[in-house]
Amino acid sequence: MQRWGTIGLAIATLVAAGWAAWGWDQHQRVTLLNLCLLGAAAVIGVALLFHAVMVSSRRTEELQALAAKLEYSLKALSAANAQLNESERRYKGLLDAQGDAIVRRSSESRLTFGNDAFFKLFGLAPELALGKPFAPELHPESRSPVFGNFAGSGTGYERVVYDQHVRTVHGWRWIAWEDYAIRNGMGRLVEIQSVGRDVTERKHLEQALTAARDKAEAANRAKSGFLATMSHEIRTPMNGVLGMARLMLETELKPEQRAYAEAIRQSGDALMALIADILDFSKIESGALTLQPEAVTPHKIVEDVVELLGPRAHAKDIELVANVAADTPRAIRADGLRLKQILINLVGNAIKFTDKGGVRLDVARAEAGQRQYLRFAVRDTGVGIAQDKRGAIFGEFVQADSSHARRFEGTGLGLAISKRLVEAMGGDIGVTDAPGGGSVFWFAVPAEVVRGARFSDGKRLSGQRAAIVTRNPVLREGLTAQIRSLGGDVAPLARMGDEFAAPNVLLIDAGTGAEPDLPSPPEKTLRSIVLLPAAARGRAQEMRALGFSDYLIKPTRQSSLADRILGQRSADQPVSEQSAGAVGSKTRRSLKILLAEDNPINAMLVRELLRRRGHSVEEVASGGEALKSTDRQRFDFILTDIHMPDMDGIETARRIRAREAETGRARTPIVALTADTVETGKDACIEAGMDGFLTKPVDPAELDAMIDAISEGNSLQPREAAA
Ligand code: ADP
């Protein structure tokens, strides 16, 4: 527009100048031209000025927008800066407010960062410490590691925790460190960050607790030791009491006196059993129990237990019967003595708490996961146990019914000991209701089957069918189980006349008394076997005369049952049967015996026993005297106490053997008298050259057996106390 204005103005000026110049003179024309030129120049100047003004105003706008933008950016920047400052302050505040010391070190262990707590803890000035190597001073007795080491790159531990006992401004303190490796993108270790917490109080508490625990354990051990010593000390006088009662019972007594002496003996036996329990329990408690696994036969253990306890059951007019299932291995690795101890306890309890019916022991294989177990179950038809008492009875000194204590003797230790033993074997123990009343005590222990072990013969009686005549349901069920385990069959009595189910053997129970109550034997066509309690063993020979084909002593062994049903003689007659009548039947040579014993009551006891058997006894009260005596004269055998004042029995035996070797005189058998074979150590006795040992109180039958063995010149086996 400006441009067009300018051009228009110029043309108008030229037209006006041309028109005017038409009639004008030279001078006028020049003037007009000048004027025109001047006007054009003015117009151009004005246009230029106007243009310049327009341009500059546009620039100003642009500049202003730029300035506004700039100002905005500046504001944002300063806000961000403030935020950053705030965040940094907060972050530092956080680190500094930490009770934990936080520190970062470069890979060359130079300090790159530390929070307030860190600098304060180690008494460092940040401006001096930063950039310098740092490692805390370890306590001289400290075995803790120096800082965690993350050397190298790549995988390795990214976090290490450890405790250090270090010097701080507060003295020696325990610091629990936790170190992290900080790596760059390539996995190279850049820094190590450590966070340390003062755990001195916790350490002290731990140390105090450990000390307290050690003290308690020591006290407990001392207590168990005290208990063991006390039990031992009580045993010595008790041996006197029991021994004397036994001696007295071997004399002529009025019935009244005999009853009293018998009462003393029984009470003494009960007290000794109690002491044995307490000793056992304290041994287990103090951790002194070590199991001694060996190859054992479950069948044999079961037979031993029921034969031992059978008479006790029969005396109460109840039955005891055991059945070992067909798939039970004949050899497992286990501590046989301890297994027996548990069984004696459970079966003994069952007999104690049962007045009618009987007790049945079942053994079978069981599996749990990959493991093989042997499961023992003792079922009785007795008083049973209230549901709410079941958990407690396995604790020590617990009896389910305190009124029992008066009716049934016992300490409440048996189950506690059994439980601990079973657990030590890696097994489990428990109790449930027996169907029809009474209880079932069971336990299962891992059974490592001895390689190549045979299994029970589950086929011996196949094709055999027995009928059982008894009034006692426990016996009937037990015998039925035994026969079935052997592959045989049991005919119901009601079907005796039935041709197809007819039995080929009859088992007739004669009750539990010493005087058998017998039904008349059946017609001869059927084999009939009478079952006698051990107490009626003396009548066994009469049974054939009465018309029975054979007899069996209860509790019946499975192997004997099979033998008799098949009409075979057993090789394994009960031990008691073989040895019955042995005592006193032998004519003995009179021996010259040296007795070394410092306790006068024990000495009297053994002397009397020996004298009554026709031996002559020389008595000494110490090892030294024993040595002198053996130098002076020759003895047929020497009985020596272990604990004697001047020289103990072991040393005495050793010296006697040495003198024999020196002088070339004949070897005299030496037998130790010990209170406790475990305590004395039979190895020590044998090493010292002894030939055997007898436990106190000396059992007359054991003494006889020992003397017989010597008279017959048999080598003596160390004799142990019965389990
Ligand atoms: P003890 O028999 O010496 O008292 P135990 O530890 O062997 O001690 O048994 C603890 C208690 O458990 C017994 O006193 C008795 O009350 C109860 N008990 C154990 N076995 C049986 C059982 N077969 N029938 C009923 N009660 C039993």
XYZ file of C-alpha atoms in Angstrom, residues 32-518:
487
model
C 9.479 23.352 -9.988
C 11.793 20.480 -10.765
C 13.694 21.113 -7.594
C 10.471 21.267 -5.702
C 9.359 17.999 -7.293
C 12.657 16.393 -6.477
C 12.462 17.636 -2.937
C 8.872 16.374 -2.579
C 9.805 12.951 -3.946
C 12.747 12.775 -1.615
C 10.513 13.733 1.278
C 7.929 11.156 0.293
C 10.610 8.451 -0.046
C 12.109 9.481 3.310
C 8.723 9.354 4.962
C 8.019 5.953 3.387
C 11.402 4.656 4.506
C 10.867 5.958 8.007
C 7.456 4.409 8.150
C 8.868 1.088 6.954
C 11.618 1.202 9.549
C 9.123 1.889 12.288
C 6.982 -1.059 11.190
C 9.941 -3.472 11.115
C 11.283 -2.438 14.458
C 7.911 -2.821 16.135
C 7.666 -6.408 14.847
C 11.137 -7.216 16.198
C 10.220 -5.841 19.555
C 7.229 -8.148 19.731
C 9.380 -11.099 18.868
C 11.953 -10.093 21.419
C 9.325 -9.692 24.042
C 7.932 -13.197 23.376
C 11.447 -14.564 23.592
C 12.055 -12.777 26.842
C 8.807 -14.131 28.263
C 9.788 -17.612 27.245
C 13.173 -17.168 28.776
C 11.735 -15.933 31.983
C 9.411 -18.923 32.131
C 12.282 -21.357 31.606
C 14.285 -19.631 34.266
C 11.441 -19.940 36.727
C 11.015 -23.662 35.938
C 14.709 -24.172 36.325
C 14.843 -22.538 39.680
C 11.789 -24.521 40.830
C 13.478 -27.726 39.765
C 16.600 -26.629 41.517
C 14.675 -25.948 44.689
C 13.062 -29.350 44.445
C 16.420 -30.972 43.933
C 17.789 -29.156 46.924
C 14.850 -30.203 48.976
C 15.166 -33.813 47.880
C 18.879 -33.831 48.565
C 18.276 -32.303 51.969
C 15.641 -34.856 52.723
C 17.825 -37.693 51.495
C 20.788 -36.549 53.516
C 18.555 -35.971 56.481
C 17.327 -39.505 56.108
C 20.813 -40.958 55.907
C 22.017 -38.848 58.787
C 19.026 -39.541 60.923
C 19.754 -43.268 60.579
C 21.093 -44.837 63.701
C 22.899 -47.170 61.340
C 26.243 -46.148 59.985
C 26.173 -45.972 56.215
C 29.388 -45.842 54.297
C 30.546 -46.266 50.765
C 34.010 -47.191 49.729
C 35.594 -47.320 46.313
C 36.936 -50.626 45.121
C 40.333 -49.541 46.539
C 38.691 -49.060 49.924
C 38.760 -45.280 49.822
C 35.906 -43.549 51.568
C 33.505 -41.986 49.078
C 30.569 -41.341 51.311
C 29.550 -41.601 54.954
C 26.491 -40.524 56.871
C 26.586 -38.610 60.145
C 26.132 -41.747 62.167
C 29.149 -43.283 60.504
C 31.455 -40.316 61.071
C 30.249 -39.967 64.648
C 30.581 -43.647 65.396
C 34.197 -43.757 64.298
C 35.039 -40.174 65.405
C 36.048 -39.023 61.930
C 35.905 -35.566 60.349
C 34.236 -35.916 56.937
C 36.507 -33.426 55.196
C 39.628 -35.305 56.383
C 38.348 -38.825 56.003
C 36.692 -38.706 52.597
C 38.974 -39.930 49.844
C 41.229 -41.771 52.306
C 41.289 -45.532 52.866
C 39.107 -46.702 55.719
C 38.943 -49.917 57.777
C 37.787 -50.107 61.411
C 40.172 -51.311 64.123
C 39.284 -54.888 65.125
C 39.277 -56.083 68.728
C 42.507 -58.042 69.409
C 40.511 -61.156 70.343
C 38.186 -60.775 67.437
C 38.189 -63.392 64.769
C 35.616 -61.619 62.661
C 36.421 -60.914 59.032
C 37.562 -57.582 57.707
C 35.103 -55.962 55.326
C 33.285 -58.097 52.811
C 35.212 -58.709 49.679
C 33.493 -58.386 46.351
C 36.619 -58.329 44.270
C 36.375 -58.973 40.575
C 33.302 -58.617 38.502
C 30.286 -60.584 37.599
C 28.419 -63.080 39.707
C 29.663 -63.698 43.258
C 27.896 -62.695 46.377
C 26.120 -59.375 46.051
C 25.399 -59.118 49.761
C 27.492 -60.152 52.753
C 26.534 -59.995 56.417
C 28.964 -60.370 59.301
C 29.579 -59.098 62.812
C 32.676 -57.205 63.856
C 33.992 -56.284 67.265
C 35.538 -52.881 66.563
C 36.830 -49.770 68.281
C 34.385 -46.834 68.155
C 34.106 -43.541 70.009
C 32.021 -45.459 72.556
C 34.741 -48.058 73.065
C 34.691 -51.627 71.755
C 31.328 -52.310 70.170
C 29.809 -55.082 68.149
C 28.741 -53.880 64.703
C 26.603 -56.026 62.435
C 27.556 -55.092 58.872
C 25.637 -55.662 55.746
C 27.668 -54.986 52.583
C 26.305 -54.540 49.089
C 28.311 -54.551 45.920
C 27.529 -51.676 43.611
C 28.481 -52.467 40.041
C 28.468 -50.538 36.806
C 26.643 -51.598 33.663
C 29.561 -53.859 32.730
C 29.357 -55.679 36.036
C 32.564 -54.149 37.357
C 32.670 -53.393 41.051
C 32.465 -49.645 41.526
C 31.750 -49.215 45.175
C 30.892 -51.180 48.272
C 28.116 -49.859 50.435
C 28.131 -51.004 54.037
C 25.377 -50.500 56.553
C 26.478 -51.122 60.129
C 24.288 -51.443 63.185
C 25.484 -51.464 66.766
C 24.354 -54.831 68.144
C 26.449 -54.812 71.297
C 23.418 -55.107 73.566
C 22.104 -58.046 71.580
C 25.538 -59.681 71.654
C 25.759 -59.271 75.388
C 22.279 -60.703 75.784
C 23.247 -63.610 73.586
C 26.391 -64.172 75.587
C 24.437 -63.982 78.827
C 21.890 -66.443 77.483
C 24.582 -68.834 76.324
C 26.281 -68.591 79.687
C 22.959 -69.186 81.440
C 22.230 -72.146 79.218
C 25.683 -73.617 79.800
C 25.198 -73.141 83.509
C 21.775 -74.779 83.431
C 23.162 -77.654 81.430
C 26.024 -78.067 83.814
C 23.586 -77.971 86.724
C 21.423 -80.533 84.991
C 24.412 -82.748 84.386
C 25.462 -82.338 87.967
C 21.940 -83.272 89.028
C 21.963 -86.341 86.831
C 25.397 -87.196 88.109
C 24.171 -86.759 91.657
C 21.188 -88.952 90.903
C 23.415 -91.611 89.423
C 25.750 -91.511 92.423
C 22.881 -91.540 94.871
C 21.207 -94.460 93.131
C 24.483 -96.288 93.259
C 24.992 -95.483 96.919
C 21.466 -96.613 97.768
C 22.085 -99.839 95.937
C 24.952 -100.859 98.186
C 22.941 -101.054 101.433
C 19.960 -102.392 99.479
C 22.151 -105.214 98.260
C 22.762 -105.995 101.886
C 19.064 -105.986 102.720
C 18.114 -108.092 99.718
C 20.982 -110.493 100.115
C 20.195 -111.029 103.771
C 16.541 -111.651 102.986
C 17.595 -114.221 100.434
C 19.941 -115.856 102.922
C 17.193 -115.926 105.513
C 14.779 -117.494 103.046
C 17.269 -120.321 102.585
C 17.041 -121.155 106.336
C 14.398 -122.999 108.365
C 11.682 -120.456 109.069
C 8.280 -120.480 110.687
C 5.538 -119.669 108.128
C 5.127 -116.240 109.688
C 8.836 -115.489 109.506
C 8.955 -116.742 105.938
C 6.132 -114.368 104.996
C 8.001 -111.438 106.539
C 11.277 -112.328 104.897
C 9.466 -112.735 101.598
C 7.911 -109.284 102.076
C 11.339 -107.785 102.700
C 12.670 -109.431 99.554
C 9.750 -108.251 97.436
C 9.919 -104.675 98.689
C 13.658 -104.729 98.138
C 13.192 -105.946 94.587
C 10.643 -103.183 93.952
C 13.021 -100.574 95.331
C 15.876 -101.876 93.209
C 13.667 -101.749 90.116
C 12.749 -98.185 90.974
C 16.365 -97.208 91.386
C 17.218 -98.866 88.092
C 14.455 -96.788 86.448
C 15.664 -93.556 87.975
C 19.221 -94.320 86.979
C 18.114 -95.149 83.476
C 16.015 -92.044 83.206
C 18.750 -89.753 84.473
C 21.160 -91.359 82.039
C 18.794 -90.665 79.149
C 18.124 -87.141 80.451
C 21.784 -86.265 80.698
C 22.299 -87.421 77.130
C 24.449 -90.382 78.156
C 22.230 -92.819 76.304
C 23.913 -94.470 73.362
C 22.068 -97.084 71.378
C 23.978 -100.201 70.407
C 22.482 -101.548 67.219
C 23.325 -105.121 66.293
C 21.665 -107.855 64.261
C 18.701 -109.079 66.305
C 15.759 -111.388 65.663
C 12.388 -109.790 66.454
C 10.908 -113.263 67.062
C 13.491 -114.020 69.726
C 12.952 -110.692 71.474
C 9.207 -111.239 71.553
C 9.583 -114.811 72.851
C 11.976 -113.694 75.585
C 9.600 -110.982 76.736
C 6.454 -113.109 76.867
C 8.302 -116.003 78.507
C 9.610 -113.646 81.152
C 6.202 -112.094 81.831
C 3.975 -115.123 81.180
C 4.094 -116.347 84.784
C 3.139 -112.866 86.009
C 0.064 -112.891 83.738
C -0.898 -116.432 84.679
C -0.575 -115.591 88.371
C -3.358 -113.032 87.764
C -5.363 -115.602 85.838
C -5.045 -113.708 82.573
C -3.434 -114.815 79.306
C -0.436 -113.477 77.435
C 0.051 -114.326 73.787
C 2.288 -112.934 71.044
C 1.993 -113.113 67.297
C 4.710 -112.169 64.824
C 3.285 -111.543 61.345
C 4.532 -113.691 58.480
C 6.361 -110.923 56.628
C 8.535 -109.972 59.590
C 12.245 -110.254 58.762
C 14.198 -112.644 60.967
C 17.116 -110.231 61.317
C 17.082 -106.457 61.713
C 19.648 -104.010 63.009
C 18.465 -102.621 66.328
C 19.435 -102.245 69.963
C 17.904 -105.521 71.119
C 18.276 -104.873 74.852
C 16.521 -101.528 74.595
C 13.752 -102.964 72.412
C 13.247 -105.623 75.044
C 13.189 -103.002 77.771
C 10.401 -101.086 76.010
C 8.408 -104.264 75.420
C 8.827 -105.479 79.002
C 7.571 -102.128 80.172
C 4.513 -102.023 77.893
C 3.568 -105.669 78.382
C 4.275 -105.388 82.120
C 1.951 -102.367 82.342
C -0.723 -104.155 80.338
C -0.604 -107.111 82.733
C -0.605 -104.764 85.723
C -3.742 -102.961 84.577
C -5.693 -105.999 83.396
C -7.723 -108.273 85.658
C -9.732 -110.245 83.144
C -8.993 -111.549 79.678
C -5.403 -110.929 78.785
C -2.689 -109.201 76.832
C -1.744 -109.694 73.239
C 1.449 -108.554 71.563
C 1.508 -108.212 67.785
C 4.513 -107.498 65.620
C 4.280 -106.605 61.969
C 6.165 -104.797 59.269
C 4.971 -101.320 58.356
C 5.978 -98.830 55.719
C 5.951 -95.066 55.815
C 7.284 -93.304 52.758
C 10.485 -95.019 51.742
C 11.186 -96.373 55.208
C 10.552 -99.793 56.664
C 9.308 -99.971 60.218
C 8.611 -102.700 62.696
C 5.392 -102.037 64.541
C 4.726 -103.490 67.975
C 1.232 -103.339 69.471
C 0.352 -104.380 73.015
C -3.372 -104.781 73.440
C -4.991 -105.415 76.788
C -8.536 -105.932 78.065
C -7.871 -103.893 81.201
C -9.023 -100.666 82.793
C -8.244 -98.468 79.777
C -7.086 -94.859 79.921
C -9.286 -91.777 79.886
C -8.943 -89.756 76.677
C -7.685 -86.647 78.470
C -4.903 -88.528 80.266
C -3.353 -90.027 77.157
C -1.035 -87.158 76.334
C 0.312 -86.926 79.854
C 1.145 -90.520 80.708
C 4.279 -90.437 78.581
C 5.659 -87.665 80.787
C 7.825 -88.554 83.753
C 6.291 -89.447 87.106
C 2.775 -89.358 85.675
C 0.119 -91.871 86.542
C -3.230 -91.697 84.798
C -5.166 -92.235 87.964
C -3.479 -91.234 91.179
C -5.630 -93.730 93.017
C -3.742 -96.343 90.978
C -0.663 -95.600 92.977
C -2.197 -97.320 95.940
C -3.609 -100.255 94.030
C -0.850 -100.714 91.472
C 2.721 -100.118 92.420
C 4.785 -98.100 89.983
C 6.622 -94.853 89.596
C 5.257 -93.407 86.396
C 8.712 -93.564 84.820
C 8.266 -96.593 82.585
C 6.419 -94.884 79.751
C 8.637 -91.798 79.925
C 11.708 -93.993 79.494
C 10.031 -95.985 76.716
C 9.090 -92.828 74.847
C 12.607 -91.483 75.000
C 14.078 -94.776 73.878
C 11.656 -95.074 70.962
C 12.414 -91.509 69.928
C 16.143 -92.092 70.197
C 15.630 -94.975 67.771
C 13.863 -92.600 65.374
C 10.447 -94.118 65.989
C 7.126 -93.162 67.437
C 4.967 -94.367 70.329
C 1.324 -93.898 71.258
C -1.814 -95.286 72.787
C -5.353 -95.855 71.484
C -8.522 -97.532 72.669
C -8.782 -101.261 72.223
C -12.021 -102.265 70.557
C -14.157 -103.787 73.282
C -12.373 -102.045 76.180
C -8.790 -101.750 77.369
C -5.930 -100.002 75.609
C -3.474 -100.570 72.795
C 0.033 -99.268 73.382
C 1.984 -99.288 70.152
C 5.364 -98.186 68.929
C 7.088 -98.325 65.585
C 10.834 -98.193 65.032
C 12.780 -98.051 61.780
C 13.796 -101.586 60.865
C 16.896 -101.847 58.787
C 16.634 -105.401 57.486
C 19.930 -107.242 57.688
C 21.008 -108.131 54.194
C 20.101 -111.684 53.265
C 17.801 -112.053 56.279
C 15.130 -114.735 56.019
C 11.489 -113.976 56.618
C 9.070 -115.812 58.840
C 7.839 -119.070 57.433
C 4.310 -118.165 56.469
C 3.635 -121.569 54.897
C 4.617 -124.150 57.502
C 1.057 -124.910 58.553
C -0.588 -124.671 55.154
C -3.244 -127.362 54.869
C -3.498 -127.665 58.662
C -6.732 -126.841 60.414
C -6.835 -126.456 64.180
C -9.721 -126.057 66.595
C -9.106 -124.130 69.779
C -10.838 -125.000 73.028
C -10.524 -122.229 75.596
C -12.734 -119.996 77.668
C -10.330 -117.100 77.259
C -11.099 -114.981 74.179
C -7.678 -113.272 74.176
C -5.960 -116.645 74.047
C -8.291 -117.854 71.318
C -7.717 -114.794 69.158
C -3.988 -114.827 69.804
C -3.612 -118.498 68.898
C -5.763 -117.957 65.824
C -3.465 -115.153 64.722
C -0.379 -117.289 65.356
C -1.762 -120.194 63.310
C -2.785 -117.901 60.448
C 0.664 -116.267 60.432
C 2.026 -119.779 59.885
C -0.318 -120.366 56.956
C -2.727 -122.636 58.868
C -6.443 -122.431 59.333
C -8.695 -122.369 62.406
C -11.965 -124.268 62.500
C -14.888 -122.793 64.366
C -15.817 -125.132 67.198
C -19.465 -125.168 66.225
C -18.541 -126.924 63.018
C -16.380 -129.645 64.492
C -18.747 -132.267 63.144
C -18.789 -130.727 59.675
C -16.770 -132.965 57.379
C -15.482 -130.171 55.173
C -14.439 -127.844 57.946
C -13.295 -130.567 60.327
C -10.075 -129.774 62.172
C -7.116 -132.149 62.148
C -5.718 -130.934 65.453
C -7.283 -129.784 68.688
C -5.660 -127.217 71.001
C -7.045 -127.561 74.517
C -6.342 -124.889 77.101
C -5.697 -126.026 80.666
C -6.195 -122.566 82.193
C -3.576 -120.613 84.083
C -3.237 -122.409 87.426
C -0.579 -124.856 88.522
C -3.335 -127.464 88.738
C -4.602 -127.850 85.159
C -8.361 -127.893 84.701
C -8.709 -130.262 81.815
